[in-house]
Amino acid sequence: SSSSSSSSIGLRLARPNISTLLPYRCARDDYEDGILLDANENSLGPVLSDGQRNDLELERYPSPYQIPLKELFSGIRGCVPSQVFVGVGSDEAIDMLFRIFCVPSLDNVITTPPTYGMYKVCAAVNDVAVKEVPLTEGFELRVDAMLAAVDARTKIIWVCSPGNPTAKCVSVSDVRRLASEFDGIVVLDEAYVDFAAGGSMACLVDEFDNVVVLQTLSKAFGLAGIRCGFAIGHPSVVQLMNNVKAPYNLNSLTSEKAIDALRNMPKLRRNVEAILGERERVRKELEARDFVVRVRDSDSNFLLFQMTGGAKECYQMMADKFLVVTRYRGTEIHCEECIRVTIGKREENDAFLKALDGAHGRLKGEVAL
């Protein structure tokens, strides 16, 4: 699957109806300038409160191609605009890859639990079977088992790195092996990559035409509310994604904020540094508690820790009595009695530690009664 093998891996692997799809033609594909009476917009302008500025000309449809945003992003991530798809969070790209490459009720994909829950949900929505090949107890990929699970109808392997809830990066050599030995798409979901010391594996897209890397502005960039994500892949795959997407998938308000954020990389680095400092502090605090069995290593903005027992009750009591909301993860493989906690501001992390002690103490008291 090296880049030389195909100028259009997208067309070779896509569903036939997607390969031959004629994309929707936007009004602006032909003309962009002049008196615009082509798209049935309302040139009287938006119905907003008086005094609201309309610098973005919100009565006009946004650009279907988002060129300035892609140029800025690709400059930062070391790729080129033709390798970049911009979508509504990473979730749009996840769903789209299912729709492009997987024939409903025939094809299957591989996931590696414990992992991000949306792969399974999207598979169900698109009527695609999921083969689960769990990570090792140390949250490593089991590459031999993954490749052994592949059959003629396996189209995508989903890998989350850093993982959620594992918080751990997978090894580059493992991804390389999957990409070279699997004749399908290997998706690397890097939502948390800005917190990882090793950095992004987006360079693999140049080496392997079947690797697609997902990134987002929802985590380190602190912009979950604008819904903006990216897929980096071979231009033929990105072209198919552009053909399939709704023509105006990214709204003008989102792209304005996204461009602003990508021009503020020093602020991103400062915020990440602050979060990593707090992560180490919270880790040490958790490790000092006798009811915490272990705290998993983290390449992310959260910690997964295991308790001696009562994790679910503790999670519920922290939320109900102390108003500190974490995530119980004890139902997932290799995560027995585990809670996942996001690293917040210093005072929020202190409130969490206090709540954890309080809830554990109360529950211990209740057990004794």
mmCIF file of C-alpha atoms in Angstrom:
data_model
loop_
_atom_site.group_PDB
_atom_site.id
_atom_site.type_symbol
_atom_site.label_atom_id
_atom_site.label_comp_id
_atom_site.label_asym_id
_atom_site.label_seq_id
_atom_site.Cartn_x
_atom_site.Cartn_y
_atom_site.Cartn_z
ATOM 1 C CA SER A 1 0.000 0.000 0.000
ATOM 2 C CA SER A 2 2.859 2.434 -0.555
ATOM 3 C CA SER A 3 2.034 5.696 -2.309
ATOM 4 C CA SER A 4 3.383 4.447 -5.640
ATOM 5 C CA SER A 5 0.881 1.578 -5.891
ATOM 6 C CA SER A 6 -2.062 3.680 -6.952
ATOM 7 C CA SER A 7 -2.875 7.155 -8.081
ATOM 8 C CA SER A 8 -6.429 6.651 -6.897
ATOM 9 C CA ILE A 9 -6.601 4.256 -3.971
ATOM 10 C CA GLY A 10 -9.868 5.992 -3.126
ATOM 11 C CA LEU A 11 -11.545 4.800 -6.324
ATOM 12 C CA ARG A 12 -10.090 1.284 -5.990
ATOM 13 C CA LEU A 13 -11.417 0.733 -2.464
ATOM 14 C CA ALA A 14 -14.630 2.793 -2.490
ATOM 15 C CA ARG A 15 -18.109 1.380 -3.018
ATOM 16 C CA PRO A 16 -18.899 1.386 -6.762
ATOM 17 C CA ASN A 17 -21.787 3.854 -6.356
ATOM 18 C CA ILE A 18 -19.426 6.273 -4.587
ATOM 19 C CA SER A 19 -16.648 5.916 -7.187
ATOM 20 C CA THR A 20 -19.058 6.948 -9.941
ATOM 21 C CA LEU A 21 -20.890 9.605 -7.923
ATOM 22 C CA LEU A 22 -21.352 12.958 -9.621
ATOM 23 C CA PRO A 23 -21.085 15.496 -6.793
ATOM 24 C CA TYR A 24 -23.672 18.203 -6.268
ATOM 25 C CA ARG A 25 -22.703 21.357 -8.161
ATOM 26 C CA CYS A 26 -22.910 24.518 -6.088
ATOM 27 C CA ALA A 27 -24.113 27.784 -7.570
ATOM 28 C CA ARG A 28 -20.667 29.282 -6.829
ATOM 29 C CA ASP A 29 -18.751 26.601 -8.745
ATOM 30 C CA ASP A 30 -19.223 28.641 -11.937
ATOM 31 C CA TYR A 31 -19.078 32.290 -10.813
ATOM 32 C CA GLU A 32 -18.033 33.903 -7.544
ATOM 33 C CA ASP A 33 -18.122 37.642 -8.271
ATOM 34 C CA GLY A 34 -20.654 40.198 -9.394
ATOM 35 C CA ILE A 35 -24.296 40.654 -8.445
ATOM 36 C CA LEU A 36 -25.082 37.207 -7.024
ATOM 37 C CA LEU A 37 -28.626 36.158 -7.964
ATOM 38 C CA ASP A 38 -27.739 32.514 -8.545
ATOM 39 C CA ALA A 39 -28.181 30.696 -5.223
ATOM 40 C CA ASN A 40 -31.604 31.911 -4.027
ATOM 41 C CA GLU A 41 -29.994 33.612 -1.016
ATOM 42 C CA ASN A 42 -31.598 36.590 0.723
ATOM 43 C CA SER A 43 -29.508 39.610 -0.228
ATOM 44 C CA LEU A 44 -31.424 41.849 2.208
ATOM 45 C CA GLY A 45 -29.203 40.210 4.818
ATOM 46 C CA PRO A 46 -29.665 38.136 7.966
ATOM 47 C CA VAL A 47 -32.566 38.624 10.369
ATOM 48 C CA LEU A 48 -30.485 39.516 13.428
ATOM 49 C CA SER A 49 -30.805 42.153 16.173
ATOM 50 C CA ASP A 50 -30.036 45.703 15.072
ATOM 51 C CA GLY A 51 -26.443 46.651 15.698
ATOM 52 C CA GLN A 52 -25.127 43.126 15.106
ATOM 53 C CA ARG A 53 -22.222 43.270 12.665
ATOM 54 C CA ASN A 54 -22.371 41.118 9.562
ATOM 55 C CA ASP A 55 -18.716 41.052 8.507
ATOM 56 C CA LEU A 56 -19.072 37.419 7.444
ATOM 57 C CA GLU A 57 -21.971 38.141 5.052
ATOM 58 C CA LEU A 58 -24.033 35.424 6.695
ATOM 59 C CA GLU A 59 -26.736 35.756 4.028
ATOM 60 C CA ARG A 60 -24.253 34.043 1.644
ATOM 61 C CA TYR A 61 -23.514 30.309 1.590
ATOM 62 C CA PRO A 62 -20.054 29.509 2.981
ATOM 63 C CA SER A 63 -17.248 28.261 0.752
ATOM 64 C CA PRO A 64 -17.683 24.545 0.004
ATOM 65 C CA TYR A 65 -13.884 24.173 -0.168
ATOM 66 C CA GLN A 66 -12.563 26.165 2.837
ATOM 67 C CA ILE A 67 -9.253 26.909 1.057
ATOM 68 C CA PRO A 68 -7.814 29.471 3.562
ATOM 69 C CA LEU A 69 -8.543 27.111 6.477
ATOM 70 C CA LYS A 70 -7.012 24.099 4.709
ATOM 71 C CA GLU A 71 -3.901 26.093 3.756
ATOM 72 C CA LEU A 72 -3.378 27.258 7.331
ATOM 73 C CA PHE A 73 -3.992 23.788 8.796
ATOM 74 C CA SER A 74 -1.781 21.956 6.300
ATOM 75 C CA GLY A 75 1.051 24.427 6.933
ATOM 76 C CA ILE A 76 0.891 23.620 10.644
ATOM 77 C CA ARG A 77 0.512 19.846 10.225
ATOM 78 C CA GLY A 78 3.074 19.430 7.458
ATOM 79 C CA CYS A 79 0.790 18.256 4.667
ATOM 80 C CA VAL A 80 -0.740 19.895 1.586
ATOM 81 C CA PRO A 81 -4.321 21.215 1.151
ATOM 82 C CA SER A 82 -5.264 18.443 -1.318
ATOM 83 C CA GLN A 83 -4.647 15.940 1.512
ATOM 84 C CA VAL A 84 -7.055 17.714 3.896
ATOM 85 C CA PHE A 85 -10.799 17.286 4.409
ATOM 86 C CA VAL A 86 -12.555 19.693 6.795
ATOM 87 C CA GLY A 87 -15.691 18.518 8.569
ATOM 88 C CA VAL A 88 -18.143 18.986 11.414
ATOM 89 C CA GLY A 89 -15.896 17.590 14.154
ATOM 90 C CA SER A 90 -14.067 14.295 13.546
ATOM 91 C CA ASP A 91 -17.472 12.603 13.776
ATOM 92 C CA GLU A 92 -18.490 13.706 10.277
ATOM 93 C CA ALA A 93 -15.308 12.183 8.826
ATOM 94 C CA ILE A 94 -15.833 8.945 10.785
ATOM 95 C CA ASP A 95 -19.365 8.518 9.426
ATOM 96 C CA MET A 96 -18.264 9.493 5.923
ATOM 97 C CA LEU A 97 -15.476 6.906 5.785
ATOM 98 C CA PHE A 98 -18.034 4.220 6.642
ATOM 99 C CA ARG A 99 -20.340 5.473 3.886
ATOM 100 C CA ILE A 100 -17.583 5.678 1.270
ATOM 101 C CA PHE A 101 -15.843 2.347 1.846
ATOM 102 C CA CYS A 102 -18.312 -0.046 3.514
ATOM 103 C CA VAL A 103 -21.189 -1.768 1.729
ATOM 104 C CA PRO A 104 -24.083 -2.038 4.245
ATOM 105 C CA SER A 105 -24.814 -5.560 5.541
ATOM 106 C CA LEU A 106 -21.825 -6.993 3.626
ATOM 107 C CA ASP A 107 -18.633 -5.303 4.781
ATOM 108 C CA ASN A 108 -16.968 -5.193 8.193
ATOM 109 C CA VAL A 109 -14.423 -3.099 10.097
ATOM 110 C CA ILE A 110 -11.978 -3.828 12.925
ATOM 111 C CA THR A 111 -11.833 -1.915 16.211
ATOM 112 C CA THR A 112 -9.555 -2.365 19.224
ATOM 113 C CA PRO A 113 -11.511 -2.069 22.508
ATOM 114 C CA PRO A 114 -11.387 -0.280 24.834
ATOM 115 C CA THR A 115 -11.769 2.553 22.337
ATOM 116 C CA TYR A 116 -13.861 5.554 21.260
ATOM 117 C CA GLY A 117 -17.549 4.568 21.195
ATOM 118 C CA MET A 118 -18.505 6.352 17.953
ATOM 119 C CA TYR A 119 -16.890 3.749 15.653
ATOM 120 C CA LYS A 120 -19.369 1.151 16.877
ATOM 121 C CA VAL A 121 -22.338 3.544 16.694
ATOM 122 C CA CYS A 122 -21.464 4.643 13.143
ATOM 123 C CA ALA A 123 -21.009 1.011 12.127
ATOM 124 C CA ALA A 124 -24.489 0.190 13.458
ATOM 125 C CA VAL A 125 -26.050 3.202 11.720
ATOM 126 C CA ASN A 126 -24.442 2.142 8.440
ATOM 127 C CA ASP A 127 -25.252 -1.574 8.958
ATOM 128 C CA VAL A 128 -21.590 -2.592 8.978
ATOM 129 C CA ALA A 129 -20.324 -5.469 11.134
ATOM 130 C CA VAL A 130 -17.604 -4.790 13.719
ATOM 131 C CA LYS A 131 -14.827 -7.254 14.531
ATOM 132 C CA GLU A 132 -13.356 -6.403 17.915
ATOM 133 C CA VAL A 133 -9.701 -7.246 18.578
ATOM 134 C CA PRO A 134 -9.070 -6.015 22.127
ATOM 135 C CA LEU A 135 -5.825 -4.282 23.068
ATOM 136 C CA THR A 136 -3.416 -6.084 25.382
ATOM 137 C CA GLU A 137 -3.760 -5.468 29.108
ATOM 138 C CA GLY A 138 -1.022 -2.846 28.676
ATOM 139 C CA PHE A 139 -3.147 -1.131 25.955
ATOM 140 C CA GLU A 140 -0.908 -2.183 23.035
ATOM 141 C CA LEU A 141 -2.243 -3.135 19.591
ATOM 142 C CA ARG A 142 -2.276 -6.878 18.898
ATOM 143 C CA VAL A 143 -1.205 -6.517 15.273
ATOM 144 C CA ASP A 144 -0.997 -10.263 14.483
ATOM 145 C CA ALA A 145 -4.507 -10.830 15.843
ATOM 146 C CA MET A 146 -5.807 -7.763 13.969
ATOM 147 C CA LEU A 147 -4.377 -8.943 10.644
ATOM 148 C CA ALA A 148 -5.674 -12.477 11.328
ATOM 149 C CA ALA A 149 -9.173 -11.045 11.835
ATOM 150 C CA VAL A 150 -9.140 -9.448 8.365
ATOM 151 C CA ASP A 151 -11.249 -11.152 5.712
ATOM 152 C CA ALA A 152 -12.154 -10.288 2.111
ATOM 153 C CA ARG A 153 -14.889 -7.899 3.320
ATOM 154 C CA THR A 154 -12.830 -5.989 5.922
ATOM 155 C CA LYS A 155 -12.597 -2.410 4.693
ATOM 156 C CA ILE A 156 -11.361 -0.234 7.589
ATOM 157 C CA ILE A 157 -9.203 -0.684 10.687
ATOM 158 C CA TRP A 158 -9.945 1.961 13.352
ATOM 159 C CA VAL A 159 -7.076 2.920 15.651
ATOM 160 C CA CYS A 160 -7.340 5.653 18.289
ATOM 161 C CA SER A 161 -3.999 7.213 19.293
ATOM 162 C CA PRO A 162 -3.775 8.567 21.948
ATOM 163 C CA GLY A 163 -6.595 6.213 22.850
ATOM 164 C CA ASN A 164 -9.834 6.977 24.635
ATOM 165 C CA PRO A 165 -10.185 5.763 27.404
ATOM 166 C CA THR A 166 -6.639 4.331 27.352
ATOM 167 C CA ALA A 167 -4.865 7.746 27.085
ATOM 168 C CA LYS A 168 -1.996 5.862 25.401
ATOM 169 C CA CYS A 169 -0.357 6.353 22.001
ATOM 170 C CA VAL A 170 0.130 3.304 19.791
ATOM 171 C CA SER A 171 3.539 2.600 18.272
ATOM 172 C CA VAL A 172 4.415 3.962 14.825
ATOM 173 C CA SER A 173 5.882 0.597 13.820
ATOM 174 C CA ASP A 174 2.542 -1.099 14.575
ATOM 175 C CA VAL A 175 0.663 1.400 12.392
ATOM 176 C CA ARG A 176 3.253 0.990 9.626
ATOM 177 C CA ARG A 177 2.794 -2.765 9.706
ATOM 178 C CA LEU A 178 -1.005 -2.510 9.562
ATOM 179 C CA ALA A 179 -0.793 -0.053 6.660
ATOM 180 C CA SER A 180 1.611 -2.187 4.657
ATOM 181 C CA GLU A 181 -0.073 -5.564 5.283
ATOM 182 C CA PHE A 182 -3.769 -4.568 5.153
ATOM 183 C CA ASP A 183 -5.315 -3.815 1.772
ATOM 184 C CA GLY A 184 -7.912 -1.423 3.130
ATOM 185 C CA ILE A 185 -8.048 1.897 4.971
ATOM 186 C CA VAL A 186 -6.213 2.337 8.279
ATOM 187 C CA VAL A 187 -7.741 5.238 10.208
ATOM 188 C CA LEU A 188 -5.670 6.832 12.932
ATOM 189 C CA ASP A 189 -7.848 8.988 15.188
ATOM 190 C CA GLU A 190 -5.575 11.626 16.720
ATOM 191 C CA ALA A 191 -8.134 13.733 18.598
ATOM 192 C CA TYR A 192 -5.749 14.064 21.586
ATOM 193 C CA VAL A 193 -2.478 14.284 19.627
ATOM 194 C CA ASP A 194 -1.478 17.764 20.838
ATOM 195 C CA PHE A 195 -1.041 16.399 24.378
ATOM 196 C CA ALA A 196 1.230 13.553 23.233
ATOM 197 C CA ALA A 197 5.008 13.870 23.541
ATOM 198 C CA GLY A 198 5.547 11.850 20.365
ATOM 199 C CA GLY A 199 3.434 14.160 18.220
ATOM 200 C CA SER A 200 1.364 13.348 15.141
ATOM 201 C CA MET A 201 1.792 10.420 12.758
ATOM 202 C CA ALA A 202 0.304 12.468 9.904
ATOM 203 C CA CYS A 203 3.599 12.020 7.991
ATOM 204 C CA LEU A 204 2.537 8.382 7.390
ATOM 205 C CA VAL A 205 -0.011 9.716 4.888
ATOM 206 C CA ASP A 206 2.911 10.488 2.530
ATOM 207 C CA GLU A 207 4.326 7.009 3.034
ATOM 208 C CA PHE A 208 1.086 5.007 2.768
ATOM 209 C CA ASP A 209 -1.824 5.941 0.536
ATOM 210 C CA ASN A 210 -4.244 3.906 2.674
ATOM 211 C CA VAL A 211 -3.668 5.810 5.949
ATOM 212 C CA VAL A 212 -6.184 8.461 7.012
ATOM 213 C CA VAL A 213 -5.425 10.591 10.090
ATOM 214 C CA LEU A 214 -8.250 12.354 11.963
ATOM 215 C CA GLN A 215 -7.704 15.478 14.052
ATOM 216 C CA THR A 216 -9.977 17.997 15.763
ATOM 217 C CA LEU A 217 -10.137 21.454 17.315
ATOM 218 C CA SER A 218 -12.321 20.091 20.157
ATOM 219 C CA LYS A 219 -9.594 19.072 22.604
ATOM 220 C CA ALA A 220 -6.285 20.960 22.875
ATOM 221 C CA PHE A 221 -7.601 23.941 20.877
ATOM 222 C CA GLY A 222 -10.547 24.273 23.306
ATOM 223 C CA LEU A 223 -13.157 24.635 20.558
ATOM 224 C CA ALA A 224 -15.539 21.701 21.056
ATOM 225 C CA GLY A 225 -18.448 24.127 20.620
ATOM 226 C CA ILE A 226 -17.637 25.074 17.019
ATOM 227 C CA ARG A 227 -17.534 21.458 15.679
ATOM 228 C CA CYS A 228 -14.488 21.455 13.436
ATOM 229 C CA GLY A 229 -12.385 18.427 12.555
ATOM 230 C CA PHE A 230 -9.977 17.340 9.854
ATOM 231 C CA ALA A 231 -9.079 14.212 7.927
ATOM 232 C CA ILE A 232 -5.596 13.986 6.387
ATOM 233 C CA GLY A 233 -5.274 11.393 3.648
ATOM 234 C CA HIS A 234 -4.373 10.538 0.071
ATOM 235 C CA PRO A 235 -5.859 13.171 -2.297
ATOM 236 C CA SER A 236 -8.039 10.504 -3.967
ATOM 237 C CA VAL A 237 -9.614 9.643 -0.596
ATOM 238 C CA VAL A 238 -10.075 13.320 0.281
ATOM 239 C CA GLN A 239 -11.682 13.909 -3.140
ATOM 240 C CA LEU A 240 -14.252 11.199 -2.433
ATOM 241 C CA MET A 241 -14.978 12.742 0.965
ATOM 242 C CA ASN A 242 -15.545 16.110 -0.726
ATOM 243 C CA ASN A 243 -17.838 14.478 -3.308
ATOM 244 C CA VAL A 244 -19.956 12.816 -0.615
ATOM 245 C CA LYS A 245 -20.178 15.636 1.944
ATOM 246 C CA ALA A 246 -23.057 18.112 2.068
ATOM 247 C CA PRO A 247 -21.901 21.027 -0.122
ATOM 248 C CA TYR A 248 -21.814 23.627 2.666
ATOM 249 C CA ASN A 249 -20.922 21.352 5.578
ATOM 250 C CA LEU A 250 -18.772 23.902 7.435
ATOM 251 C CA ASN A 251 -20.518 27.121 8.431
ATOM 252 C CA SER A 252 -18.944 30.591 8.190
ATOM 253 C CA LEU A 253 -18.883 31.177 11.955
ATOM 254 C CA THR A 254 -16.975 27.922 12.518
ATOM 255 C CA SER A 255 -14.366 28.537 9.841
ATOM 256 C CA GLU A 256 -13.747 32.072 11.146
ATOM 257 C CA LYS A 257 -13.034 30.765 14.676
ATOM 258 C CA ALA A 258 -10.980 27.837 13.331
ATOM 259 C CA ILE A 259 -8.744 30.171 11.317
ATOM 260 C CA ASP A 260 -8.330 32.427 14.355
ATOM 261 C CA ALA A 261 -7.284 29.447 16.508
ATOM 262 C CA LEU A 262 -4.751 28.138 13.985
ATOM 263 C CA ARG A 263 -3.137 31.588 13.983
ATOM 264 C CA ASN A 264 -2.659 31.344 17.753
ATOM 265 C CA MET A 265 -0.345 28.347 18.066
ATOM 266 C CA PRO A 266 1.755 29.885 20.888
ATOM 267 C CA LYS A 267 -1.423 30.052 23.009
ATOM 268 C CA LEU A 268 -2.161 26.410 22.193
ATOM 269 C CA ARG A 269 1.317 25.436 23.382
ATOM 270 C CA ARG A 270 0.925 27.427 26.609
ATOM 271 C CA ASN A 271 -2.431 25.811 27.368
ATOM 272 C CA VAL A 272 -1.130 22.331 26.621
ATOM 273 C CA GLU A 273 1.872 22.921 28.892
ATOM 274 C CA ALA A 274 -0.416 24.051 31.730
ATOM 275 C CA ILE A 275 -2.637 20.968 31.312
ATOM 276 C CA LEU A 276 0.365 18.622 31.244
ATOM 277 C CA GLY A 277 1.700 20.214 34.439
ATOM 278 C CA GLU A 278 -1.638 19.692 36.168
ATOM 279 C CA ARG A 279 -1.843 16.146 34.799
ATOM 280 C CA GLU A 280 1.412 15.237 36.536
ATOM 281 C CA ARG A 281 0.282 16.861 39.781
ATOM 282 C CA VAL A 282 -3.070 15.019 39.771
ATOM 283 C CA ARG A 283 -1.316 11.761 38.853
ATOM 284 C CA LYS A 284 0.979 12.019 41.899
ATOM 285 C CA GLU A 285 -1.988 12.883 44.133
ATOM 286 C CA LEU A 286 -3.925 9.853 42.892
ATOM 287 C CA GLU A 287 -0.930 7.537 43.262
ATOM 288 C CA ALA A 288 -0.562 8.656 46.889
ATOM 289 C CA ARG A 289 -4.042 7.360 47.755
ATOM 290 C CA ASP A 290 -4.180 3.830 49.144
ATOM 291 C CA PHE A 291 -7.531 3.111 47.460
ATOM 292 C CA VAL A 292 -6.078 3.785 44.012
ATOM 293 C CA VAL A 293 -4.497 0.612 42.609
ATOM 294 C CA ARG A 294 -2.839 2.316 39.652
ATOM 295 C CA VAL A 295 -2.927 5.338 37.400
ATOM 296 C CA ARG A 296 -2.363 4.550 33.725
ATOM 297 C CA ASP A 297 0.327 6.443 31.808
ATOM 298 C CA SER A 298 -1.225 9.277 29.833
ATOM 299 C CA ASP A 299 -0.421 10.904 26.493
ATOM 300 C CA SER A 300 -3.634 12.879 26.762
ATOM 301 C CA ASN A 301 -5.582 15.486 28.770
ATOM 302 C CA PHE A 302 -7.132 12.906 31.064
ATOM 303 C CA LEU A 303 -6.146 10.155 33.480
ATOM 304 C CA LEU A 304 -7.572 6.651 33.730
ATOM 305 C CA PHE A 305 -7.177 5.243 37.219
ATOM 306 C CA GLN A 306 -8.206 2.007 38.891
ATOM 307 C CA MET A 307 -9.653 1.802 42.382
ATOM 308 C CA THR A 308 -9.545 -1.096 44.841
ATOM 309 C CA GLY A 309 -13.342 -1.281 44.510
ATOM 310 C CA GLY A 310 -16.559 0.723 44.453
ATOM 311 C CA ALA A 311 -15.537 2.850 41.469
ATOM 312 C CA LYS A 312 -19.067 3.084 40.066
ATOM 313 C CA GLU A 313 -20.571 4.117 43.408
ATOM 314 C CA CYS A 314 -17.736 6.585 43.912
ATOM 315 C CA TYR A 315 -18.310 8.126 40.471
ATOM 316 C CA GLN A 316 -22.044 8.474 41.211
ATOM 317 C CA MET A 317 -21.509 9.989 44.632
ATOM 318 C CA MET A 318 -18.921 12.490 43.339
ATOM 319 C CA ALA A 319 -21.493 13.677 40.795
ATOM 320 C CA ASP A 320 -24.565 13.628 43.064
ATOM 321 C CA LYS A 321 -23.151 14.868 46.380
ATOM 322 C CA PHE A 322 -20.007 16.795 45.405
ATOM 323 C CA LEU A 323 -21.083 18.019 41.937
ATOM 324 C CA VAL A 324 -17.859 16.795 40.336
ATOM 325 C CA VAL A 325 -18.575 14.820 37.184
ATOM 326 C CA THR A 326 -16.093 12.200 35.968
ATOM 327 C CA ARG A 327 -16.621 9.179 33.703
ATOM 328 C CA TYR A 328 -17.032 5.611 34.993
ATOM 329 C CA ARG A 329 -15.263 3.225 32.618
ATOM 330 C CA GLY A 330 -15.480 -0.042 34.564
ATOM 331 C CA THR A 331 -17.646 -1.841 32.005
ATOM 332 C CA GLU A 332 -14.920 -1.784 29.331
ATOM 333 C CA ILE A 333 -12.298 -4.484 28.817
ATOM 334 C CA HIS A 334 -9.101 -4.026 30.918
ATOM 335 C CA CYS A 335 -10.832 -1.114 32.735
ATOM 336 C CA GLU A 336 -12.339 -2.888 35.766
ATOM 337 C CA GLU A 337 -13.019 -0.448 38.641
ATOM 338 C CA CYS A 338 -11.706 2.429 36.509
ATOM 339 C CA ILE A 339 -12.667 6.105 36.401
ATOM 340 C CA ARG A 340 -11.598 8.514 33.667
ATOM 341 C CA VAL A 341 -11.042 12.105 34.787
ATOM 342 C CA THR A 342 -10.367 15.065 32.514
ATOM 343 C CA ILE A 343 -7.619 17.424 33.657
ATOM 344 C CA GLY A 344 -9.265 20.798 34.255
ATOM 345 C CA LYS A 345 -8.149 24.065 35.840
ATOM 346 C CA ARG A 346 -6.147 23.802 39.063
ATOM 347 C CA GLU A 347 -9.132 24.600 41.290
ATOM 348 C CA GLU A 348 -11.312 22.076 39.405
ATOM 349 C CA ASN A 349 -8.696 19.365 39.881
ATOM 350 C CA ASP A 350 -8.495 20.202 43.591
ATOM 351 C CA ALA A 351 -12.293 19.934 43.823
ATOM 352 C CA PHE A 352 -12.099 16.528 42.112
ATOM 353 C CA LEU A 353 -9.483 15.215 44.562
ATOM 354 C CA LYS A 354 -11.528 16.475 47.500
ATOM 355 C CA ALA A 355 -14.680 14.883 46.051
ATOM 356 C CA LEU A 356 -12.874 11.597 45.454
ATOM 357 C CA ASP A 357 -11.665 11.473 49.060
ATOM 358 C CA GLY A 358 -15.082 12.506 50.364
ATOM 359 C CA ALA A 359 -17.000 9.977 48.285
ATOM 360 C CA HIS A 360 -14.576 7.164 49.062
ATOM 361 C CA GLY A 361 -14.678 8.000 52.772
ATOM 362 C CA ARG A 362 -18.483 8.051 52.867
ATOM 363 C CA LEU A 363 -18.780 4.792 50.957
ATOM 364 C CA LYS A 364 -16.246 3.140 53.238
ATOM 365 C CA GLY A 365 -18.282 4.329 56.224
ATOM 366 C CA GLU A 366 -21.485 2.975 54.698
ATOM 367 C CA VAL A 367 -19.862 -0.399 54.066
ATOM 368 C CA ALA A 368 -18.691 -0.551 57.676
ATOM 369 C CA LEU A 369 -22.241 0.039 58.913
#
